[in-house]
Amino acid sequence: MSVFEHINGDGYEQVVFCNDVHSGLRAIIAIHSTALGPALGGTRFYPYASEEEALVDVLRLARGMTYKAAAAGLDLGGGKAIIMGDPRRIKTEELLRAYGRFVETLGGRYITAEDVGTFLQDMDIVRRESRWVTGCSHTYGGSGDPSPVTAYGVLQGIKACALEVFGESDLKDRTVALQGVGKVGHALCGYLVEQGAKVKVADADVDNLARAVSDFEVETTEPDGVHTLEVDVFAPCAMGGGINDDTISQLRCRIIAGAANNQLQRNEHGDKLRDLGILYAPDFVINAGGLINVEDELRGYSRKRAMERVEGIYKQLQHIFTVAKERRISTARAALDYAEERIRKIGRIRLVRVDEYGPDH
Ligand code: NAD
């Protein structure tokens, strides 16, 4: 498939391939839409198996950001960037600064932040070359790592789901299977334990798993089977595409609510969850806390204001659940419709309809 075939279908505005021979940087910046404002989305640093795989991933993630920003009511478009390679092996100051210079060339059409494989310290370095960086450390006037705020938003979402399914938002003694205790999952685990929930965690990384056990005294479970546990809530906080043809029939939870992007491999899986009686909190609505937090940085950061806005995820999800019930559609489709309606009404550029999500990494 040619690059234009990839980007035409969903109407991507711009895709930039960045190459720096000296530092070994190979990056792709994808701008899906600037209909509602500049395209803000993180930089994923990942050892992709091929360029094709990297392109497909960055395009899908960029499109997801368009929907996330719209559903959260932000004046932002959707974009994302990937850097190819193993961050533990090739990440250097030289490479990050070369990347920052490419971000700067876009003049603010794309604004970056951290994502899987990039951290606060990396954004501080990128910021030395570009103004268009968020999620920097407090020392530089930034809002810090957005992950704990994302986790706080997911907690609000889980409470809204609990109210919908069990008639009360209290999470005391609710059972939760948490997949992935990285930056977001770890913070979420802390919040859930604090609320009195009974949490079982799984992670492919033994160090991250050990940290969660030592910090929160939670039980562990195998990564391969975490989605099959009989629990109130399954919280995917690792990679996307976890709800797919193979896993959907193995689910034994009442609620799916977690931080991972692109949890459904395809939209039909949202319909299937509805048929199975499992309440799904659409990923781009429940995980918008980090985006809301970094967006606040653009207007002079206030932690208090950001957290208050993130608490709005609770009501936002309630609205999506109501619409889904009224229209007899899945919550996934209700969320897509909601975001698209906002872009149609307020956006400056027409949006191409999203029909499919593919798997994340
Ligand atoms: P992270 O890399 O810090 O954490 C991911 C964790 O998942 C790691 O500990 C990893 O070992 C684990 N993992 C990977 N594959 C696994 C598997 N098959 N089973 C169990 N564990 C596995 O990333 P993060 O920043 O915590 O983000 C987690 C997810 O949330 C990603 O999908 C990301 O795109 C999404 N997200 C993050 C933010 C944020 O603020 N960081 C915001 C919105 C969405």
CSV table of C-alpha atoms and ligand atoms in Angstrom, one decimal:
chain,number,residue,atom,x,y,z
A,1,MET,CA,0.0,0.0,0.0
A,2,SER,CA,1.4,3.4,-0.9
A,3,VAL,CA,1.6,6.2,1.7
A,4,PHE,CA,-1.2,8.2,-0.1
A,5,GLU,CA,-3.4,5.1,-0.1
A,6,HIS,CA,-2.9,4.9,3.6
A,7,ILE,CA,-3.7,8.5,4.3
A,8,ASN,CA,-6.5,9.2,1.8
A,9,GLY,CA,-9.1,7.0,3.3
A,10,ASP,CA,-9.4,8.8,6.7
A,11,GLY,CA,-8.5,12.2,5.3
A,12,TYR,CA,-5.2,12.7,7.0
A,13,GLU,CA,-3.9,16.3,6.5
A,14,GLN,CA,-0.2,15.8,6.6
A,15,VAL,CA,2.4,13.1,7.3
A,16,VAL,CA,6.0,14.1,7.8
A,17,PHE,CA,8.9,11.7,7.6
A,18,CYS,CA,11.9,12.9,9.6
A,19,ASN,CA,15.4,11.6,8.9
A,20,ASP,CA,18.6,12.6,10.7
A,21,VAL,CA,21.6,10.7,9.6
A,22,HIS,CA,23.9,11.9,12.4
A,23,SER,CA,21.8,10.8,15.3
A,24,GLY,CA,20.1,7.9,13.6
A,25,LEU,CA,16.6,9.5,14.0
A,26,ARG,CA,13.9,8.0,11.9
A,27,ALA,CA,10.5,9.4,12.9
A,28,ILE,CA,7.0,10.0,11.5
A,29,ILE,CA,4.8,12.8,12.5
A,30,ALA,CA,1.1,12.4,11.5
A,31,ILE,CA,-1.4,15.1,11.6
A,32,HIS,CA,-4.9,13.7,11.2
A,33,SER,CA,-7.0,16.8,11.6
A,34,THR,CA,-6.6,20.5,12.7
A,35,ALA,CA,-10.3,21.1,12.3
A,36,LEU,CA,-10.7,22.0,16.0
A,37,GLY,CA,-7.2,23.4,16.6
A,38,PRO,CA,-3.5,22.4,16.5
A,39,ALA,CA,-2.9,18.6,16.5
A,40,LEU,CA,-1.7,17.6,19.9
A,41,GLY,CA,-0.5,14.0,20.6
A,42,GLY,CA,2.5,12.3,22.2
A,43,THR,CA,5.6,10.8,20.7
A,44,ARG,CA,5.8,7.0,20.9
A,45,PHE,CA,9.4,5.5,20.8
A,46,TYR,CA,9.1,1.9,19.8
A,47,PRO,CA,11.1,-0.8,18.1
A,48,TYR,CA,8.7,-1.4,15.2
A,49,ALA,CA,9.3,-4.5,13.1
A,50,SER,CA,8.9,-2.5,9.8
A,51,GLU,CA,8.2,1.0,8.4
A,52,GLU,CA,4.8,-0.1,7.3
A,53,GLU,CA,3.9,-1.2,10.9
A,54,ALA,CA,5.2,2.2,12.2
A,55,LEU,CA,3.2,4.1,9.7
A,56,VAL,CA,0.0,2.2,10.4
A,57,ASP,CA,0.4,2.8,14.1
A,58,VAL,CA,1.1,6.5,13.9
A,59,LEU,CA,-1.8,7.1,11.6
A,60,ARG,CA,-4.2,5.2,13.8
A,61,LEU,CA,-3.0,6.9,16.9
A,62,ALA,CA,-3.2,10.4,15.3
A,63,ARG,CA,-6.8,9.8,14.3
A,64,GLY,CA,-7.6,8.6,17.8
A,65,MET,CA,-6.3,11.9,19.1
A,66,THR,CA,-8.8,13.8,16.9
A,67,TYR,CA,-11.6,12.0,18.6
A,68,LYS,CA,-10.2,12.2,22.0
A,69,ALA,CA,-9.8,16.0,21.9
A,70,ALA,CA,-13.2,16.5,20.3
A,71,ALA,CA,-15.0,14.3,22.9
A,72,ALA,CA,-13.2,16.1,25.7
A,73,GLY,CA,-14.4,19.5,24.3
A,74,LEU,CA,-10.9,20.8,23.7
A,75,ASP,CA,-9.9,23.2,21.0
A,76,LEU,CA,-7.3,20.7,19.6
A,77,GLY,CA,-6.9,18.6,16.6
A,78,GLY,CA,-5.4,15.1,16.4
A,79,GLY,CA,-1.8,14.2,15.7
A,80,LYS,CA,0.8,11.8,16.9
A,81,ALA,CA,4.5,11.0,16.3
A,82,ILE,CA,6.5,7.8,16.4
A,83,ILE,CA,10.3,7.4,16.6
A,84,MET,CA,11.5,4.0,15.3
A,85,GLY,CA,13.9,2.0,17.3
A,86,ASP,CA,14.5,0.6,20.8
A,87,PRO,CA,14.5,3.6,23.2
A,88,ARG,CA,16.8,1.8,25.6
A,89,ARG,CA,19.4,1.4,22.9
A,90,ILE,CA,19.2,4.4,20.6
A,91,LYS,CA,17.7,7.3,22.7
A,92,THR,CA,20.3,10.1,23.0
A,93,GLU,CA,20.2,13.8,23.6
A,94,GLU,CA,21.4,14.3,20.0
A,95,LEU,CA,18.5,12.2,18.6
A,96,LEU,CA,15.8,13.9,20.7
A,97,ARG,CA,17.1,17.4,19.8
A,98,ALA,CA,17.1,16.5,16.1
A,99,TYR,CA,13.5,15.3,16.6
A,100,GLY,CA,12.7,18.6,18.4
A,101,ARG,CA,13.9,20.6,15.4
A,102,PHE,CA,11.5,18.7,13.1
A,103,VAL,CA,8.6,19.4,15.5
A,104,GLU,CA,9.6,23.1,15.4
A,105,THR,CA,9.5,23.2,11.5
A,106,LEU,CA,5.7,22.5,11.7
A,107,GLY,CA,5.2,25.9,13.4
A,108,GLY,CA,2.7,24.7,15.9
A,109,ARG,CA,0.5,22.7,13.6
A,110,TYR,CA,1.7,19.7,15.7
A,111,ILE,CA,2.3,19.9,19.5
A,112,THR,CA,4.0,16.9,21.1
A,113,ALA,CA,4.1,15.3,24.6
A,114,GLU,CA,5.2,12.0,26.1
A,115,ASP,CA,3.8,8.6,25.2
A,116,VAL,CA,5.0,4.9,25.4
A,117,GLY,CA,8.8,5.0,25.4
A,118,THR,CA,9.2,8.7,26.1
A,119,PHE,CA,9.3,10.5,29.4
A,120,LEU,CA,9.2,13.9,31.1
A,121,GLN,CA,13.0,14.2,30.9
A,122,ASP,CA,12.8,13.5,27.1
A,123,MET,CA,10.3,16.3,26.6
A,124,ASP,CA,12.5,18.7,28.5
A,125,ILE,CA,15.2,17.9,25.9
A,126,VAL,CA,12.9,18.3,22.9
A,127,ARG,CA,11.8,21.6,24.4
A,128,ARG,CA,15.3,23.0,24.0
A,129,GLU,CA,14.7,22.9,20.2
A,130,SER,CA,11.0,23.6,19.9
A,131,ARG,CA,8.3,25.7,21.5
A,132,TRP,CA,5.6,23.1,20.6
A,133,VAL,CA,6.1,20.7,23.5
A,134,THR,CA,3.9,19.9,26.5
A,135,GLY,CA,4.3,17.5,29.4
A,136,CYS,CA,7.6,19.2,30.4
A,137,SER,CA,8.8,19.3,34.0
A,138,HIS,CA,7.5,21.9,36.5
A,139,THR,CA,11.0,23.5,36.5
A,140,TYR,CA,10.3,24.6,32.9
A,141,GLY,CA,6.8,25.8,33.6
A,142,GLY,CA,5.3,22.5,32.4
A,143,SER,CA,2.6,20.3,33.9
A,144,GLY,CA,4.8,17.3,34.6
A,145,ASP,CA,4.1,13.7,33.6
A,146,PRO,CA,0.5,13.5,32.5
A,147,SER,CA,0.2,9.8,33.4
A,148,PRO,CA,-1.1,10.2,37.0
A,149,VAL,CA,-3.7,12.6,35.7
A,150,THR,CA,-4.7,10.1,33.1
A,151,ALA,CA,-5.1,7.6,35.9
A,152,TYR,CA,-7.2,10.0,37.9
A,153,GLY,CA,-9.5,10.4,34.9
A,154,VAL,CA,-9.7,6.6,34.5
A,155,LEU,CA,-10.7,6.3,38.1
A,156,GLN,CA,-13.6,8.8,37.5
A,157,GLY,CA,-14.6,6.7,34.5
A,158,ILE,CA,-14.6,3.5,36.5
A,159,LYS,CA,-16.8,5.1,39.1
A,160,ALA,CA,-19.3,6.2,36.4
A,161,CYS,CA,-19.3,2.7,35.1
A,162,ALA,CA,-19.9,1.2,38.5
A,163,LEU,CA,-22.9,3.6,39.0
A,164,GLU,CA,-24.3,2.5,35.7
A,165,VAL,CA,-23.9,-1.2,36.3
A,166,PHE,CA,-24.2,-1.7,40.1
A,167,GLY,CA,-26.2,1.4,41.0
A,168,GLU,CA,-23.4,2.9,43.1
A,169,SER,CA,-20.1,4.5,42.3
A,170,ASP,CA,-18.4,3.3,45.5
A,171,LEU,CA,-15.5,1.0,44.6
A,172,LYS,CA,-15.1,-0.6,48.0
A,173,ASP,CA,-14.6,-4.4,47.6
A,174,ARG,CA,-15.1,-4.2,43.8
A,175,THR,CA,-12.8,-6.6,42.0
A,176,VAL,CA,-10.5,-5.2,39.3
A,177,ALA,CA,-8.2,-7.0,36.9
A,178,LEU,CA,-5.5,-4.5,35.9
A,179,GLN,CA,-3.5,-5.2,32.7
A,180,GLY,CA,-0.3,-3.2,32.7
A,181,VAL,CA,1.2,-1.3,35.7
A,182,GLY,CA,3.4,1.1,33.8
A,183,LYS,CA,3.1,4.9,34.1
A,184,VAL,CA,-0.7,5.0,34.1
A,185,GLY,CA,-1.5,1.6,35.5
A,186,HIS,CA,0.7,2.0,38.5
A,187,ALA,CA,-1.0,5.3,39.5
A,188,LEU,CA,-4.4,3.8,38.8
A,189,CYS,CA,-3.6,0.8,41.0
A,190,GLY,CA,-2.8,3.2,43.9
A,191,TYR,CA,-6.1,5.1,43.4
A,192,LEU,CA,-8.1,1.8,43.3
A,193,VAL,CA,-6.5,0.4,46.4
A,194,GLU,CA,-7.1,3.7,48.2
A,195,GLN,CA,-10.8,3.3,47.3
A,196,GLY,CA,-10.9,-0.2,48.8
A,197,ALA,CA,-11.1,-2.1,45.6
A,198,LYS,CA,-9.5,-5.6,45.3
A,199,VAL,CA,-7.0,-5.4,42.5
A,200,LYS,CA,-5.1,-8.1,40.7
A,201,VAL,CA,-2.3,-6.9,38.4
A,202,ALA,CA,-0.5,-8.4,35.4
A,203,ASP,CA,2.5,-7.0,33.6
A,204,ALA,CA,4.9,-8.3,31.0
A,205,ASP,CA,7.7,-6.4,32.8
A,206,VAL,CA,8.8,-8.0,36.0
A,207,ASP,CA,10.2,-4.8,37.5
A,208,ASN,CA,7.0,-2.9,37.0
A,209,LEU,CA,5.0,-5.8,38.5
A,210,ALA,CA,7.3,-6.0,41.5
A,211,ARG,CA,7.0,-2.2,42.0
A,212,ALA,CA,3.2,-2.5,42.1
A,213,VAL,CA,3.3,-5.4,44.6
A,214,SER,CA,5.7,-3.6,46.9
A,215,ASP,CA,3.9,-0.2,46.8
A,216,PHE,CA,0.3,-1.5,47.1
A,217,GLU,CA,0.5,-5.1,48.3
A,218,VAL,CA,-1.7,-6.3,45.4
A,219,GLU,CA,-2.0,-9.8,44.1
A,220,THR,CA,-0.5,-10.7,40.7
A,221,THR,CA,-1.8,-12.7,37.8
A,222,GLU,CA,-0.5,-14.0,34.5
A,223,PRO,CA,-0.5,-11.4,31.6
A,224,ASP,CA,-1.9,-14.0,29.2
A,225,GLY,CA,-5.0,-14.7,31.3
A,226,VAL,CA,-5.8,-11.3,33.0
A,227,HIS,CA,-8.7,-10.6,30.6
A,228,THR,CA,-10.3,-13.9,31.5
A,229,LEU,CA,-10.7,-13.2,35.2
A,230,GLU,CA,-14.2,-13.1,36.7
A,231,VAL,CA,-14.2,-9.6,38.0
A,232,ASP,CA,-16.3,-6.5,38.2
A,233,VAL,CA,-13.9,-4.4,36.1
A,234,PHE,CA,-11.2,-5.3,33.6
A,235,ALA,CA,-8.9,-2.3,33.2
A,236,PRO,CA,-6.6,-2.5,30.1
A,237,CYS,CA,-3.6,-0.2,30.7
A,238,ALA,CA,-1.1,-1.8,28.5
A,239,MET,CA,-1.2,-1.9,24.6
A,240,GLY,CA,-4.2,-1.6,22.4
A,241,GLY,CA,-6.1,-4.2,20.3
A,242,GLY,CA,-6.7,-6.3,23.4
A,243,ILE,CA,-10.4,-6.8,22.7
A,244,ASN,CA,-10.4,-8.8,19.5
A,245,ASP,CA,-11.9,-11.9,17.9
A,246,ASP,CA,-9.8,-14.2,20.0
A,247,THR,CA,-10.3,-12.6,23.4
A,248,ILE,CA,-13.9,-11.3,23.3
A,249,SER,CA,-15.5,-14.6,24.1
A,250,GLN,CA,-13.1,-15.2,27.0
A,251,LEU,CA,-14.2,-12.1,28.9
A,252,ARG,CA,-15.9,-12.6,32.3
A,253,CYS,CA,-16.0,-9.0,33.5
A,254,ARG,CA,-19.0,-6.7,33.9
A,255,ILE,CA,-17.1,-3.5,32.9
A,256,ILE,CA,-14.2,-2.7,30.6
A,257,ALA,CA,-12.6,0.6,31.6
A,258,GLY,CA,-8.9,1.4,31.3
A,259,ALA,CA,-6.3,3.7,29.9
A,260,ALA,CA,-5.0,1.9,26.8
A,261,ASN,CA,-5.6,3.5,23.5
A,262,ASN,CA,-7.4,1.6,20.7
A,263,GLN,CA,-8.7,-1.2,23.0
A,264,LEU,CA,-11.2,-2.5,20.5
A,265,GLN,CA,-9.5,-4.1,17.4
A,266,ARG,CA,-12.6,-3.1,15.4
A,267,ASN,CA,-15.8,-1.1,16.1
A,268,GLU,CA,-17.8,-4.3,15.8
A,269,HIS,CA,-16.2,-5.5,19.0
A,270,GLY,CA,-18.0,-2.6,20.7
A,271,ASP,CA,-21.3,-4.0,19.4
A,272,LYS,CA,-20.4,-7.4,20.6
A,273,LEU,CA,-19.6,-6.2,24.1
A,274,ARG,CA,-23.1,-4.6,24.2
A,275,ASP,CA,-24.6,-7.9,23.2
A,276,LEU,CA,-22.6,-9.6,25.9
A,277,GLY,CA,-23.9,-7.2,28.5
A,278,ILE,CA,-20.5,-5.8,29.2
A,279,LEU,CA,-20.3,-2.0,29.7
A,280,TYR,CA,-17.4,-0.6,27.8
A,281,ALA,CA,-16.1,2.9,28.7
A,282,PRO,CA,-14.9,4.2,25.2
A,283,ASP,CA,-11.1,4.5,25.5
A,284,PHE,CA,-10.7,7.9,24.0
A,285,VAL,CA,-13.2,9.4,26.5
A,286,ILE,CA,-12.0,7.7,29.7
A,287,ASN,CA,-8.3,8.2,29.0
A,288,ALA,CA,-8.5,11.9,28.1
A,289,GLY,CA,-7.1,13.1,31.5
A,290,GLY,CA,-3.5,13.4,30.3
A,291,LEU,CA,-4.6,15.3,27.2
A,292,ILE,CA,-6.7,17.7,29.3
A,293,ASN,CA,-3.8,18.2,31.6
A,294,VAL,CA,-1.2,19.0,28.9
A,295,GLU,CA,-3.7,21.2,27.1
A,296,ASP,CA,-4.0,23.3,30.2
A,297,GLU,CA,-0.3,23.9,30.0
A,298,LEU,CA,-1.0,25.9,26.8
A,299,ARG,CA,-2.9,28.5,28.8
A,300,GLY,CA,-0.6,28.8,31.8
A,301,TYR,CA,-0.8,25.6,33.8
A,302,SER,CA,-3.1,25.3,36.8
A,303,ARG,CA,-3.2,21.9,38.5
A,304,LYS,CA,-6.4,22.7,40.3
A,305,ARG,CA,-8.2,23.7,37.1
A,306,ALA,CA,-6.8,20.7,35.2
A,307,MET,CA,-8.0,18.2,37.9
A,308,GLU,CA,-11.4,19.8,38.0
A,309,ARG,CA,-11.7,19.4,34.2
A,310,VAL,CA,-10.6,15.8,34.4
A,311,GLU,CA,-13.3,15.1,36.9
A,312,GLY,CA,-15.7,16.0,34.1
A,313,ILE,CA,-14.9,12.6,32.5
A,314,TYR,CA,-17.4,11.1,35.0
A,315,LYS,CA,-20.3,13.1,33.6
A,316,GLN,CA,-19.0,12.8,30.0
A,317,LEU,CA,-19.3,9.0,30.2
A,318,GLN,CA,-22.7,9.2,31.8
A,319,HIS,CA,-23.9,11.2,28.8
A,320,ILE,CA,-22.4,8.7,26.4
A,321,PHE,CA,-24.1,5.8,28.3
A,322,THR,CA,-27.5,7.6,28.1
A,323,VAL,CA,-27.2,8.3,24.4
A,324,ALA,CA,-26.1,4.7,23.7
A,325,LYS,CA,-29.2,3.4,25.6
A,326,GLU,CA,-31.6,5.9,23.8
A,327,ARG,CA,-30.3,5.1,20.4
A,328,ARG,CA,-29.8,1.4,21.1
A,329,ILE,CA,-26.2,1.5,20.0
A,330,SER,CA,-22.9,0.5,21.6
A,331,THR,CA,-21.1,3.0,23.8
A,332,ALA,CA,-18.2,2.9,21.4
A,333,ARG,CA,-20.4,4.1,18.5
A,334,ALA,CA,-22.1,6.7,20.7
A,335,ALA,CA,-18.7,8.2,21.6
A,336,LEU,CA,-17.6,8.3,18.0
A,337,ASP,CA,-20.9,10.0,17.0
A,338,TYR,CA,-20.5,12.5,19.8
A,339,ALA,CA,-17.0,13.5,18.8
A,340,GLU,CA,-17.9,13.7,15.1
A,341,GLU,CA,-20.9,15.8,15.8
A,342,ARG,CA,-18.8,18.3,17.6
A,343,ILE,CA,-16.2,18.5,14.8
A,344,ARG,CA,-19.0,18.9,12.2
A,345,LYS,CA,-20.6,21.7,14.2
A,346,ILE,CA,-17.5,23.6,15.4
A,347,GLY,CA,-14.7,22.4,13.2
A,348,ARG,CA,-13.3,24.4,10.3
A,349,ILE,CA,-12.5,21.4,8.1
A,350,ARG,CA,-14.7,18.4,7.1
A,351,LEU,CA,-13.9,15.1,8.8
A,352,VAL,CA,-13.8,11.7,7.1
A,353,ARG,CA,-15.8,9.1,9.0
A,354,VAL,CA,-13.9,6.5,11.0
A,355,ASP,CA,-15.1,3.0,10.3
A,356,GLU,CA,-12.4,0.9,11.8
A,357,TYR,CA,-9.8,0.7,14.6
A,358,GLY,CA,-6.9,-1.6,14.1
A,359,PRO,CA,-4.8,-3.1,16.8
A,360,ASP,CA,-2.4,-0.9,18.7
A,361,HIS,CA,1.0,-2.3,19.9
B,1,NAD,P1,3.8,2.4,29.9
B,1,NAD,O1,4.7,1.9,28.8
B,1,NAD,O2,4.4,3.1,31.0
B,1,NAD,O3,3.1,1.1,30.5
B,1,NAD,C1,2.6,0.0,29.8
B,1,NAD,C2,2.8,-1.2,30.7
B,1,NAD,O4,2.1,-2.3,30.0
B,1,NAD,C3,4.2,-1.6,30.8
B,1,NAD,O5,4.5,-1.8,32.2
B,1,NAD,C4,4.4,-2.9,30.0
B,1,NAD,O6,5.3,-3.8,30.5
B,1,NAD,C5,3.0,-3.4,30.1
B,1,NAD,N1,2.6,-4.4,29.1
B,1,NAD,C6,2.9,-4.4,27.8
B,1,NAD,N2,2.4,-5.4,27.2
B,1,NAD,C7,1.7,-6.1,28.1
B,1,NAD,C8,0.9,-7.3,28.1
B,1,NAD,N3,0.7,-8.0,27.0
B,1,NAD,N4,0.3,-7.7,29.3
B,1,NAD,C9,0.5,-7.0,30.4
B,1,NAD,N5,1.3,-5.9,30.5
B,1,NAD,C10,1.8,-5.5,29.3
B,1,NAD,O7,2.7,3.2,29.2
B,1,NAD,P2,1.6,4.1,29.8
B,1,NAD,O8,2.0,5.5,29.6
B,1,NAD,O9,1.3,3.7,31.2
B,1,NAD,O10,0.3,3.9,28.9
B,1,NAD,C11,-0.4,2.7,28.9
B,1,NAD,C12,-1.5,2.8,27.9
B,1,NAD,O11,-2.3,3.9,28.1
B,1,NAD,C13,-1.0,2.9,26.4
B,1,NAD,O12,-1.9,2.3,25.6
B,1,NAD,C14,-1.1,4.4,26.2
B,1,NAD,O13,-1.2,4.7,24.8
B,1,NAD,C15,-2.3,4.8,27.0
B,1,NAD,N6,-2.4,6.2,27.4
B,1,NAD,C16,-1.5,6.7,28.2
B,1,NAD,C17,-1.6,8.0,28.6
B,1,NAD,C18,-0.6,8.7,29.5
B,1,NAD,O14,-0.9,9.7,30.1
B,1,NAD,N7,0.6,8.0,29.7
B,1,NAD,C19,-2.7,8.8,28.2
B,1,NAD,C20,-3.7,8.2,27.4
B,1,NAD,C21,-3.5,6.9,27.0
